[in-house]
Amino acid sequence: MTESLKQIDRLICDWLKIVDDILPRLIQEMHTDTKKDRFDLVTNVDKQIQDHFQTFLSNQLPGHLLLAEEKNNDDIDPYHGHVWIMDPIDGTANLVKQQEDYCIILGYFVDGEPKLSYIYDYPHNKLYKAIAGEGAYENDLPMLKPATLSIEDAILSFNPHVLNDRTINALFQTSFSYRIIGSCGLDSIRVIKGQFGAHMNTNPKPWDIVAQFLFAQELNLKMTSLDGGKVDFGKGGPFIISNPGCHQDVLDILNSGNGYQK
Ligand code: IPD
Ligand code: CA
Ligand code: CA
């Protein structure tokens, strides 16, 4: 890792320690608003964490830009320069309803290349980090490439509300079982750790999937669109992160017949 990347990583880890100090109070004072509909929640925690990171970037890394969920990103070109993509709270509904199973997602790109990725599972005190060319870490311990999982042995994670009945039944019948956590970042972490075979999302935004690119790259996982193509980190769109042992089988099920869409 270059010295400047090391420095940036240290700054981010220090910032995440500050998050540890401020989150309890923000959660205590939590108030919730809705966005598109009654299921689409946002809280002061999401907004204040994002604002805090924006201020940190302006002070510590001037010239680095932020593309994030709770702000307008019209003026951000994610493909050039030093760009951070952030989901300040991924799994907001879990934060509101369960005070568990949510995370902070951060991805750092230089001229469109992923350099650093973070998924911070604050409730469980686990920081997952990936560094380009160097590997991935769980609380500073190196993570291993997960063992190969065939679809028969794999737990699959997806939102059944957005798939048609044929696809859901085929996934249920072919795989070992089904689980969903409700945070794209943490469902993906299960795949990254070899606990799930695959996680898919039919409509993620850049901040939902931004960190997963580097983990997939460093740990030999598959991360593709649902037709097997490339995912554009600046746009998002249908995606799967998968153990290499079941990726093609899941895609075959999603794309057989008339496809997975309702
Ligand atoms: C959502 C969660 C959820 C996924 C949605 C995301 P949010 O993010 O990751 O698991 O299914 O597509 O929008 O709104 O909690 O940041
Ligand atoms: Ca999210
Ligand atoms: Ca969010």
PDB file of C-alpha atoms and ligand atoms in Angstrom:
ATOM      1  CA  MET A   1       0.000   0.000   0.000  1.00  0.00           C
ATOM      2  CA  THR A   2       1.388   3.429  -0.840  1.00  0.00           C
ATOM      3  CA  GLU A   3       2.189   5.805   2.017  1.00  0.00           C
ATOM      4  CA  SER A   4      -0.606   8.179   1.010  1.00  0.00           C
ATOM      5  CA  LEU A   5      -3.173   5.334   0.937  1.00  0.00           C
ATOM      6  CA  LYS A   6      -1.954   4.222   4.377  1.00  0.00           C
ATOM      7  CA  GLN A   7      -2.443   7.740   5.678  1.00  0.00           C
ATOM      8  CA  ILE A   8      -5.942   7.942   4.251  1.00  0.00           C
ATOM      9  CA  ASP A   9      -6.806   4.571   5.770  1.00  0.00           C
ATOM     10  CA  ARG A  10      -5.558   5.767   9.176  1.00  0.00           C
ATOM     11  CA  LEU A  11      -7.673   8.906   8.917  1.00  0.00           C
ATOM     12  CA  ILE A  12     -10.780   6.873   8.078  1.00  0.00           C
ATOM     13  CA  CYS A  13     -10.193   4.434  10.949  1.00  0.00           C
ATOM     14  CA  ASP A  14      -9.807   7.423  13.291  1.00  0.00           C
ATOM     15  CA  TRP A  15     -13.016   8.927  11.929  1.00  0.00           C
ATOM     16  CA  LEU A  16     -14.842   5.645  12.580  1.00  0.00           C
ATOM     17  CA  LYS A  17     -13.658   5.810  16.212  1.00  0.00           C
ATOM     18  CA  ILE A  18     -15.270   9.250  16.459  1.00  0.00           C
ATOM     19  CA  VAL A  19     -18.455   7.642  15.111  1.00  0.00           C
ATOM     20  CA  ASP A  20     -18.311   5.249  18.086  1.00  0.00           C
ATOM     21  CA  ASP A  21     -18.434   8.274  20.376  1.00  0.00           C
ATOM     22  CA  ILE A  22     -21.240  10.165  18.660  1.00  0.00           C
ATOM     23  CA  LEU A  23     -23.600   7.354  17.566  1.00  0.00           C
ATOM     24  CA  PRO A  24     -25.081   6.496  20.986  1.00  0.00           C
ATOM     25  CA  ARG A  25     -26.325  10.067  21.484  1.00  0.00           C
ATOM     26  CA  LEU A  26     -27.656  10.313  17.912  1.00  0.00           C
ATOM     27  CA  ILE A  27     -29.551   7.042  18.387  1.00  0.00           C
ATOM     28  CA  GLN A  28     -30.935   8.201  21.731  1.00  0.00           C
ATOM     29  CA  GLU A  29     -32.295  11.326  20.024  1.00  0.00           C
ATOM     30  CA  MET A  30     -33.467   9.408  16.954  1.00  0.00           C
ATOM     31  CA  HIS A  31     -36.380  10.784  14.953  1.00  0.00           C
ATOM     32  CA  THR A  32     -37.609   9.192  11.743  1.00  0.00           C
ATOM     33  CA  ASP A  33     -38.992  10.670   8.516  1.00  0.00           C
ATOM     34  CA  THR A  34     -40.299   8.909   5.420  1.00  0.00           C
ATOM     35  CA  LYS A  35     -39.081   9.509   1.856  1.00  0.00           C
ATOM     36  CA  LYS A  36     -40.848   7.802  -1.150  1.00  0.00           C
ATOM     37  CA  ASP A  37     -43.377   5.846   0.931  1.00  0.00           C
ATOM     38  CA  ARG A  38     -43.982   4.635   4.483  1.00  0.00           C
ATOM     39  CA  PHE A  39     -41.369   1.880   4.104  1.00  0.00           C
ATOM     40  CA  ASP A  40     -38.610   4.226   2.930  1.00  0.00           C
ATOM     41  CA  LEU A  41     -37.160   5.630   6.151  1.00  0.00           C
ATOM     42  CA  VAL A  42     -34.487   8.175   6.982  1.00  0.00           C
ATOM     43  CA  THR A  43     -33.413   9.412  10.413  1.00  0.00           C
ATOM     44  CA  ASN A  44     -31.314  12.182  11.926  1.00  0.00           C
ATOM     45  CA  VAL A  45     -28.653   9.491  12.428  1.00  0.00           C
ATOM     46  CA  ASP A  46     -28.271   8.951   8.654  1.00  0.00           C
ATOM     47  CA  LYS A  47     -28.108  12.690   7.969  1.00  0.00           C
ATOM     48  CA  GLN A  48     -25.805  13.645  10.830  1.00  0.00           C
ATOM     49  CA  ILE A  49     -23.322  10.824  10.165  1.00  0.00           C
ATOM     50  CA  GLN A  50     -23.159  11.873   6.519  1.00  0.00           C
ATOM     51  CA  ASP A  51     -22.745  15.581   7.434  1.00  0.00           C
ATOM     52  CA  HIS A  52     -20.022  14.663   9.915  1.00  0.00           C
ATOM     53  CA  PHE A  53     -18.138  12.702   7.218  1.00  0.00           C
ATOM     54  CA  GLN A  54     -18.521  15.574   4.732  1.00  0.00           C
ATOM     55  CA  THR A  55     -16.980  17.985   7.255  1.00  0.00           C
ATOM     56  CA  PHE A  56     -14.193  15.485   8.001  1.00  0.00           C
ATOM     57  CA  LEU A  57     -13.411  15.171   4.263  1.00  0.00           C
ATOM     58  CA  SER A  58     -13.358  18.937   3.721  1.00  0.00           C
ATOM     59  CA  ASN A  59     -11.001  19.404   6.681  1.00  0.00           C
ATOM     60  CA  GLN A  60      -8.709  16.378   6.343  1.00  0.00           C
ATOM     61  CA  LEU A  61      -8.774  15.516   2.644  1.00  0.00           C
ATOM     62  CA  PRO A  62      -9.561  18.720   0.747  1.00  0.00           C
ATOM     63  CA  GLY A  63     -10.315  18.047  -2.915  1.00  0.00           C
ATOM     64  CA  HIS A  64     -11.902  14.661  -2.181  1.00  0.00           C
ATOM     65  CA  LEU A  65     -15.561  14.611  -3.255  1.00  0.00           C
ATOM     66  CA  LEU A  66     -18.522  12.890  -1.633  1.00  0.00           C
ATOM     67  CA  LEU A  67     -21.346  11.092  -3.406  1.00  0.00           C
ATOM     68  CA  ALA A  68     -23.828   9.942  -0.764  1.00  0.00           C
ATOM     69  CA  GLU A  69     -27.415   8.850  -0.277  1.00  0.00           C
ATOM     70  CA  GLU A  70     -28.818  11.762   1.714  1.00  0.00           C
ATOM     71  CA  LYS A  71     -27.536  14.600  -0.492  1.00  0.00           C
ATOM     72  CA  ASN A  72     -27.841  15.926  -4.012  1.00  0.00           C
ATOM     73  CA  ASN A  73     -25.068  14.437  -6.176  1.00  0.00           C
ATOM     74  CA  ASP A  74     -25.758  16.254  -9.463  1.00  0.00           C
ATOM     75  CA  ASP A  75     -22.369  17.982  -9.433  1.00  0.00           C
ATOM     76  CA  ILE A  76     -20.325  14.807  -8.710  1.00  0.00           C
ATOM     77  CA  ASP A  77     -18.492  12.930 -11.462  1.00  0.00           C
ATOM     78  CA  PRO A  78     -17.704   9.576  -9.810  1.00  0.00           C
ATOM     79  CA  TYR A  79     -15.253   8.485 -12.528  1.00  0.00           C
ATOM     80  CA  HIS A  80     -12.603  11.205 -12.133  1.00  0.00           C
ATOM     81  CA  GLY A  81     -10.457  12.396  -9.263  1.00  0.00           C
ATOM     82  CA  HIS A  82     -10.702  11.382  -5.620  1.00  0.00           C
ATOM     83  CA  VAL A  83     -14.262  10.299  -4.901  1.00  0.00           C
ATOM     84  CA  TRP A  84     -15.898   8.791  -1.828  1.00  0.00           C
ATOM     85  CA  ILE A  85     -19.235   7.024  -2.087  1.00  0.00           C
ATOM     86  CA  MET A  86     -21.112   6.634   1.184  1.00  0.00           C
ATOM     87  CA  ASP A  87     -24.190   5.058   2.632  1.00  0.00           C
ATOM     88  CA  PRO A  88     -24.259   6.733   6.057  1.00  0.00           C
ATOM     89  CA  ILE A  89     -26.641   4.073   7.389  1.00  0.00           C
ATOM     90  CA  ASP A  90     -27.368   0.985   5.312  1.00  0.00           C
ATOM     91  CA  GLY A  91     -30.305  -0.850   6.859  1.00  0.00           C
ATOM     92  CA  THR A  92     -32.115   2.223   8.200  1.00  0.00           C
ATOM     93  CA  ALA A  93     -35.321   0.215   8.713  1.00  0.00           C
ATOM     94  CA  ASN A  94     -33.317  -2.164  10.936  1.00  0.00           C
ATOM     95  CA  LEU A  95     -31.898   0.768  12.893  1.00  0.00           C
ATOM     96  CA  VAL A  96     -35.409   2.127  13.468  1.00  0.00           C
ATOM     97  CA  LYS A  97     -37.186  -1.176  14.193  1.00  0.00           C
ATOM     98  CA  GLN A  98     -34.463  -3.301  15.795  1.00  0.00           C
ATOM     99  CA  GLN A  99     -31.472  -1.073  16.642  1.00  0.00           C
ATOM    100  CA  GLU A 100     -29.357  -3.827  15.073  1.00  0.00           C
ATOM    101  CA  ASP A 101     -28.165  -5.048  11.653  1.00  0.00           C
ATOM    102  CA  TYR A 102     -27.189  -1.759  10.041  1.00  0.00           C
ATOM    103  CA  CYS A 103     -23.807  -0.507   8.880  1.00  0.00           C
ATOM    104  CA  ILE A 104     -21.876   2.387   7.407  1.00  0.00           C
ATOM    105  CA  ILE A 105     -20.599   1.790   3.855  1.00  0.00           C
ATOM    106  CA  LEU A 106     -17.685   3.723   2.351  1.00  0.00           C
ATOM    107  CA  GLY A 107     -15.786   3.298  -0.906  1.00  0.00           C
ATOM    108  CA  TYR A 108     -12.851   5.393  -2.108  1.00  0.00           C
ATOM    109  CA  PHE A 109     -12.053   5.654  -5.836  1.00  0.00           C
ATOM    110  CA  VAL A 110      -9.233   7.375  -7.692  1.00  0.00           C
ATOM    111  CA  ASP A 111     -10.070   8.043 -11.355  1.00  0.00           C
ATOM    112  CA  GLY A 112     -12.690   5.287 -11.247  1.00  0.00           C
ATOM    113  CA  GLU A 113     -10.467   2.648  -9.613  1.00  0.00           C
ATOM    114  CA  PRO A 114     -11.471   1.296  -6.179  1.00  0.00           C
ATOM    115  CA  LYS A 115      -8.708   1.809  -3.613  1.00  0.00           C
ATOM    116  CA  LEU A 116     -10.261   1.408  -0.160  1.00  0.00           C
ATOM    117  CA  SER A 117     -13.581  -0.034   1.057  1.00  0.00           C
ATOM    118  CA  TYR A 118     -15.203  -0.127   4.472  1.00  0.00           C
ATOM    119  CA  ILE A 119     -18.310  -1.791   5.854  1.00  0.00           C
ATOM    120  CA  TYR A 120     -18.666  -0.846   9.516  1.00  0.00           C
ATOM    121  CA  ASP A 121     -21.039  -3.073  11.489  1.00  0.00           C
ATOM    122  CA  TYR A 122     -21.259  -0.740  14.475  1.00  0.00           C
ATOM    123  CA  PRO A 123     -23.743  -2.756  16.611  1.00  0.00           C
ATOM    124  CA  HIS A 124     -21.421  -5.771  16.489  1.00  0.00           C
ATOM    125  CA  ASN A 125     -18.215  -3.744  16.662  1.00  0.00           C
ATOM    126  CA  LYS A 126     -16.862  -5.212  13.409  1.00  0.00           C
ATOM    127  CA  LEU A 127     -14.977  -3.187  10.860  1.00  0.00           C
ATOM    128  CA  TYR A 128     -14.563  -4.891   7.485  1.00  0.00           C
ATOM    129  CA  LYS A 129     -11.995  -3.283   5.226  1.00  0.00           C
ATOM    130  CA  ALA A 130     -10.605  -4.059   1.772  1.00  0.00           C
ATOM    131  CA  ILE A 131      -7.444  -2.539   0.329  1.00  0.00           C
ATOM    132  CA  ALA A 132      -6.683  -2.721  -3.392  1.00  0.00           C
ATOM    133  CA  GLY A 133      -3.972  -5.270  -4.099  1.00  0.00           C
ATOM    134  CA  GLU A 134      -3.570  -6.142  -0.447  1.00  0.00           C
ATOM    135  CA  GLY A 135      -6.580  -8.117   0.739  1.00  0.00           C
ATOM    136  CA  ALA A 136      -9.454  -7.746   3.168  1.00  0.00           C
ATOM    137  CA  TYR A 137      -9.572  -7.534   6.947  1.00  0.00           C
ATOM    138  CA  GLU A 138     -12.084  -8.074   9.732  1.00  0.00           C
ATOM    139  CA  ASN A 139     -11.014  -5.889  12.663  1.00  0.00           C
ATOM    140  CA  ASP A 140      -7.450  -5.951  11.261  1.00  0.00           C
ATOM    141  CA  LEU A 141      -7.308  -9.759  10.926  1.00  0.00           C
ATOM    142  CA  PRO A 142      -6.861 -10.918   7.322  1.00  0.00           C
ATOM    143  CA  MET A 143      -9.985 -12.465   5.808  1.00  0.00           C
ATOM    144  CA  LEU A 144      -9.615 -15.690   3.861  1.00  0.00           C
ATOM    145  CA  LYS A 145     -11.110 -16.512   0.478  1.00  0.00           C
ATOM    146  CA  PRO A 146     -14.326 -18.406   1.304  1.00  0.00           C
ATOM    147  CA  ALA A 147     -14.550 -22.122   0.524  1.00  0.00           C
ATOM    148  CA  THR A 148     -16.399 -23.014  -2.673  1.00  0.00           C
ATOM    149  CA  LEU A 149     -20.147 -23.461  -2.144  1.00  0.00           C
ATOM    150  CA  SER A 150     -22.387 -25.276  -4.596  1.00  0.00           C
ATOM    151  CA  ILE A 151     -25.945 -24.021  -4.868  1.00  0.00           C
ATOM    152  CA  GLU A 152     -27.329 -27.123  -3.089  1.00  0.00           C
ATOM    153  CA  ASP A 153     -25.264 -26.231  -0.018  1.00  0.00           C
ATOM    154  CA  ALA A 154     -25.726 -22.475  -0.198  1.00  0.00           C
ATOM    155  CA  ILE A 155     -27.932 -20.071   1.733  1.00  0.00           C
ATOM    156  CA  LEU A 156     -29.202 -17.434  -0.696  1.00  0.00           C
ATOM    157  CA  SER A 157     -30.235 -13.892   0.223  1.00  0.00           C
ATOM    158  CA  PHE A 158     -32.694 -11.798  -1.820  1.00  0.00           C
ATOM    159  CA  ASN A 159     -35.862  -9.740  -1.454  1.00  0.00           C
ATOM    160  CA  PRO A 160     -38.810 -11.993  -2.417  1.00  0.00           C
ATOM    161  CA  HIS A 161     -41.081  -8.945  -2.907  1.00  0.00           C
ATOM    162  CA  VAL A 162     -39.320  -8.063  -6.148  1.00  0.00           C
ATOM    163  CA  LEU A 163     -39.035 -11.507  -7.812  1.00  0.00           C
ATOM    164  CA  ASN A 164     -41.785 -13.495  -9.522  1.00  0.00           C
ATOM    165  CA  ASP A 165     -43.121 -16.731  -7.992  1.00  0.00           C
ATOM    166  CA  ARG A 166     -41.392 -19.029 -10.494  1.00  0.00           C
ATOM    167  CA  THR A 167     -37.986 -17.565  -9.687  1.00  0.00           C
ATOM    168  CA  ILE A 168     -38.564 -17.608  -5.919  1.00  0.00           C
ATOM    169  CA  ASN A 169     -39.695 -21.254  -5.988  1.00  0.00           C
ATOM    170  CA  ALA A 170     -36.762 -22.327  -8.162  1.00  0.00           C
ATOM    171  CA  LEU A 171     -34.290 -20.559  -5.829  1.00  0.00           C
ATOM    172  CA  PHE A 172     -35.936 -22.149  -2.768  1.00  0.00           C
ATOM    173  CA  GLN A 173     -35.940 -25.639  -4.300  1.00  0.00           C
ATOM    174  CA  THR A 174     -32.410 -25.559  -5.656  1.00  0.00           C
ATOM    175  CA  SER A 175     -30.518 -23.926  -2.798  1.00  0.00           C
ATOM    176  CA  PHE A 176     -30.023 -25.125   0.791  1.00  0.00           C
ATOM    177  CA  SER A 177     -32.037 -22.301   2.343  1.00  0.00           C
ATOM    178  CA  TYR A 178     -32.925 -18.626   2.337  1.00  0.00           C
ATOM    179  CA  ARG A 179     -32.126 -15.712   4.705  1.00  0.00           C
ATOM    180  CA  ILE A 180     -32.294 -11.928   4.428  1.00  0.00           C
ATOM    181  CA  ILE A 181     -30.775  -9.464   6.888  1.00  0.00           C
ATOM    182  CA  GLY A 182     -32.136  -6.291   5.290  1.00  0.00           C
ATOM    183  CA  SER A 183     -28.893  -4.397   4.814  1.00  0.00           C
ATOM    184  CA  CYS A 184     -27.254  -4.795   1.410  1.00  0.00           C
ATOM    185  CA  GLY A 185     -23.854  -4.250   3.027  1.00  0.00           C
ATOM    186  CA  LEU A 186     -24.335  -6.851   5.756  1.00  0.00           C
ATOM    187  CA  ASP A 187     -26.057  -9.393   3.497  1.00  0.00           C
ATOM    188  CA  SER A 188     -23.012  -9.005   1.236  1.00  0.00           C
ATOM    189  CA  ILE A 189     -20.659  -9.467   4.201  1.00  0.00           C
ATOM    190  CA  ARG A 190     -22.245 -12.892   4.810  1.00  0.00           C
ATOM    191  CA  VAL A 191     -21.262 -13.863   1.263  1.00  0.00           C
ATOM    192  CA  ILE A 192     -17.811 -12.342   1.694  1.00  0.00           C
ATOM    193  CA  LYS A 193     -17.312 -14.474   4.838  1.00  0.00           C
ATOM    194  CA  GLY A 194     -18.588 -17.643   3.143  1.00  0.00           C
ATOM    195  CA  GLN A 195     -21.741 -17.849   5.296  1.00  0.00           C
ATOM    196  CA  PHE A 196     -24.141 -17.168   2.400  1.00  0.00           C
ATOM    197  CA  GLY A 197     -23.686 -18.391  -1.171  1.00  0.00           C
ATOM    198  CA  ALA A 198     -25.041 -15.240  -2.780  1.00  0.00           C
ATOM    199  CA  HIS A 199     -26.857 -11.970  -2.154  1.00  0.00           C
ATOM    200  CA  MET A 200     -28.752 -10.203  -4.913  1.00  0.00           C
ATOM    201  CA  ASN A 201     -30.557  -6.886  -5.160  1.00  0.00           C
ATOM    202  CA  THR A 202     -32.589  -5.880  -8.223  1.00  0.00           C
ATOM    203  CA  ASN A 203     -32.283  -2.113  -7.700  1.00  0.00           C
ATOM    204  CA  PRO A 204     -29.312  -1.059  -5.568  1.00  0.00           C
ATOM    205  CA  LYS A 205     -27.921   2.460  -5.723  1.00  0.00           C
ATOM    206  CA  PRO A 206     -24.149   3.132  -5.897  1.00  0.00           C
ATOM    207  CA  TRP A 207     -23.862   3.541  -2.082  1.00  0.00           C
ATOM    208  CA  ASP A 208     -25.509   0.132  -1.431  1.00  0.00           C
ATOM    209  CA  ILE A 209     -22.849  -1.776  -3.383  1.00  0.00           C
ATOM    210  CA  VAL A 210     -19.820   0.495  -3.515  1.00  0.00           C
ATOM    211  CA  ALA A 211     -17.656  -1.341  -0.973  1.00  0.00           C
ATOM    212  CA  GLN A 212     -18.392  -4.799  -2.332  1.00  0.00           C
ATOM    213  CA  PHE A 213     -16.302  -4.333  -5.512  1.00  0.00           C
ATOM    214  CA  LEU A 214     -12.970  -4.456  -3.662  1.00  0.00           C
ATOM    215  CA  PHE A 215     -13.968  -7.281  -1.305  1.00  0.00           C
ATOM    216  CA  ALA A 216     -15.032  -9.331  -4.340  1.00  0.00           C
ATOM    217  CA  GLN A 217     -11.801  -8.486  -6.154  1.00  0.00           C
ATOM    218  CA  GLU A 218      -9.562  -9.302  -3.186  1.00  0.00           C
ATOM    219  CA  LEU A 219     -11.352 -12.492  -2.075  1.00  0.00           C
ATOM    220  CA  ASN A 220     -12.117 -14.090  -5.420  1.00  0.00           C
ATOM    221  CA  LEU A 221     -15.889 -13.622  -5.328  1.00  0.00           C
ATOM    222  CA  LYS A 222     -18.147 -12.894  -8.274  1.00  0.00           C
ATOM    223  CA  MET A 223     -19.836  -9.517  -8.456  1.00  0.00           C
ATOM    224  CA  THR A 224     -21.883  -8.981 -11.607  1.00  0.00           C
ATOM    225  CA  SER A 225     -25.166  -7.627 -12.882  1.00  0.00           C
ATOM    226  CA  LEU A 226     -28.015 -10.159 -12.918  1.00  0.00           C
ATOM    227  CA  ASP A 227     -27.277 -11.022 -16.547  1.00  0.00           C
ATOM    228  CA  GLY A 228     -23.618 -11.702 -15.742  1.00  0.00           C
ATOM    229  CA  GLY A 229     -22.299  -8.355 -17.027  1.00  0.00           C
ATOM    230  CA  LYS A 230     -20.276  -5.609 -15.375  1.00  0.00           C
ATOM    231  CA  VAL A 231     -21.766  -3.433 -12.618  1.00  0.00           C
ATOM    232  CA  ASP A 232     -21.158   0.318 -12.978  1.00  0.00           C
ATOM    233  CA  PHE A 233     -20.147   1.635  -9.534  1.00  0.00           C
ATOM    234  CA  GLY A 234     -21.302   5.138 -10.423  1.00  0.00           C
ATOM    235  CA  LYS A 235     -24.801   4.042 -11.461  1.00  0.00           C
ATOM    236  CA  GLY A 236     -25.678   0.930  -9.435  1.00  0.00           C
ATOM    237  CA  GLY A 237     -28.367  -1.344 -10.898  1.00  0.00           C
ATOM    238  CA  PRO A 238     -29.246  -5.036 -10.542  1.00  0.00           C
ATOM    239  CA  PHE A 239     -26.379  -6.880  -8.859  1.00  0.00           C
ATOM    240  CA  ILE A 240     -25.278 -10.163  -7.333  1.00  0.00           C
ATOM    241  CA  ILE A 241     -22.299 -10.850  -5.095  1.00  0.00           C
ATOM    242  CA  SER A 242     -21.676 -14.556  -5.044  1.00  0.00           C
ATOM    243  CA  ASN A 243     -19.425 -17.401  -4.094  1.00  0.00           C
ATOM    244  CA  PRO A 244     -17.843 -18.604  -7.359  1.00  0.00           C
ATOM    245  CA  GLY A 245     -19.288 -22.092  -6.729  1.00  0.00           C
ATOM    246  CA  CYS A 246     -22.923 -21.063  -7.226  1.00  0.00           C
ATOM    247  CA  HIS A 247     -22.848 -17.806  -9.212  1.00  0.00           C
ATOM    248  CA  GLN A 248     -23.675 -19.289 -12.618  1.00  0.00           C
ATOM    249  CA  ASP A 249     -26.404 -21.569 -11.222  1.00  0.00           C
ATOM    250  CA  VAL A 250     -28.150 -18.625  -9.538  1.00  0.00           C
ATOM    251  CA  LEU A 251     -27.921 -16.547 -12.730  1.00  0.00           C
ATOM    252  CA  ASP A 252     -29.317 -19.457 -14.770  1.00  0.00           C
ATOM    253  CA  ILE A 253     -32.351 -19.608 -12.473  1.00  0.00           C
ATOM    254  CA  LEU A 254     -32.884 -15.836 -12.552  1.00  0.00           C
ATOM    255  CA  ASN A 255     -32.714 -15.728 -16.341  1.00  0.00           C
ATOM    256  CA  SER A 256     -34.555 -18.895 -17.325  1.00  0.00           C
ATOM    257  CA  GLY A 257     -38.031 -18.659 -18.881  1.00  0.00           C
ATOM    258  CA  ASN A 258     -39.269 -15.085 -18.798  1.00  0.00           C
ATOM    259  CA  GLY A 259     -36.670 -13.981 -16.269  1.00  0.00           C
ATOM    260  CA  TYR A 260     -36.995 -12.900 -12.643  1.00  0.00           C
ATOM    261  CA  GLN A 261     -39.072  -9.766 -13.011  1.00  0.00           C
ATOM    262  CA  LYS A 262     -42.664  -9.697 -11.782  1.00  0.00           C
TER     263      LYS A 262
HETATM  264  C1  IPD B   1     -31.543  -0.590   1.728  1.00  0.00           C
HETATM  265  C2  IPD B   1     -31.040  -1.883   2.353  1.00  0.00           C
HETATM  266  C3  IPD B   1     -31.904  -3.038   1.903  1.00  0.00           C
HETATM  267  C4  IPD B   1     -31.946  -3.159   0.375  1.00  0.00           C
HETATM  268  C5  IPD B   1     -32.419  -1.857  -0.248  1.00  0.00           C
HETATM  269  C6  IPD B   1     -31.545  -0.696   0.226  1.00  0.00           C
HETATM  270  P1  IPD B   1     -31.119   1.655   3.160  1.00  0.00           P
HETATM  271  O1  IPD B   1     -30.702   0.492   2.097  1.00  0.00           O
HETATM  272  O2  IPD B   1     -29.708  -2.135   1.984  1.00  0.00           O
HETATM  273  O3  IPD B   1     -31.399  -4.260   2.407  1.00  0.00           O
HETATM  274  O4  IPD B   1     -32.815  -4.192   0.000  1.00  0.00           O
HETATM  275  O5  IPD B   1     -32.336  -1.958  -1.667  1.00  0.00           O
HETATM  276  O6  IPD B   1     -32.049   0.507  -0.328  1.00  0.00           O
HETATM  277  O7  IPD B   1     -32.309   2.367   2.574  1.00  0.00           O
HETATM  278  O8  IPD B   1     -31.411   1.017   4.446  1.00  0.00           O
HETATM  279  O9  IPD B   1     -29.891   2.497   3.145  1.00  0.00           O
HETATM  280 CA    CA B   2     -28.519   1.363   1.567  1.00  0.00          CA
HETATM  281 CA    CA B   3     -28.988   4.473   3.685  1.00  0.00          CA
END
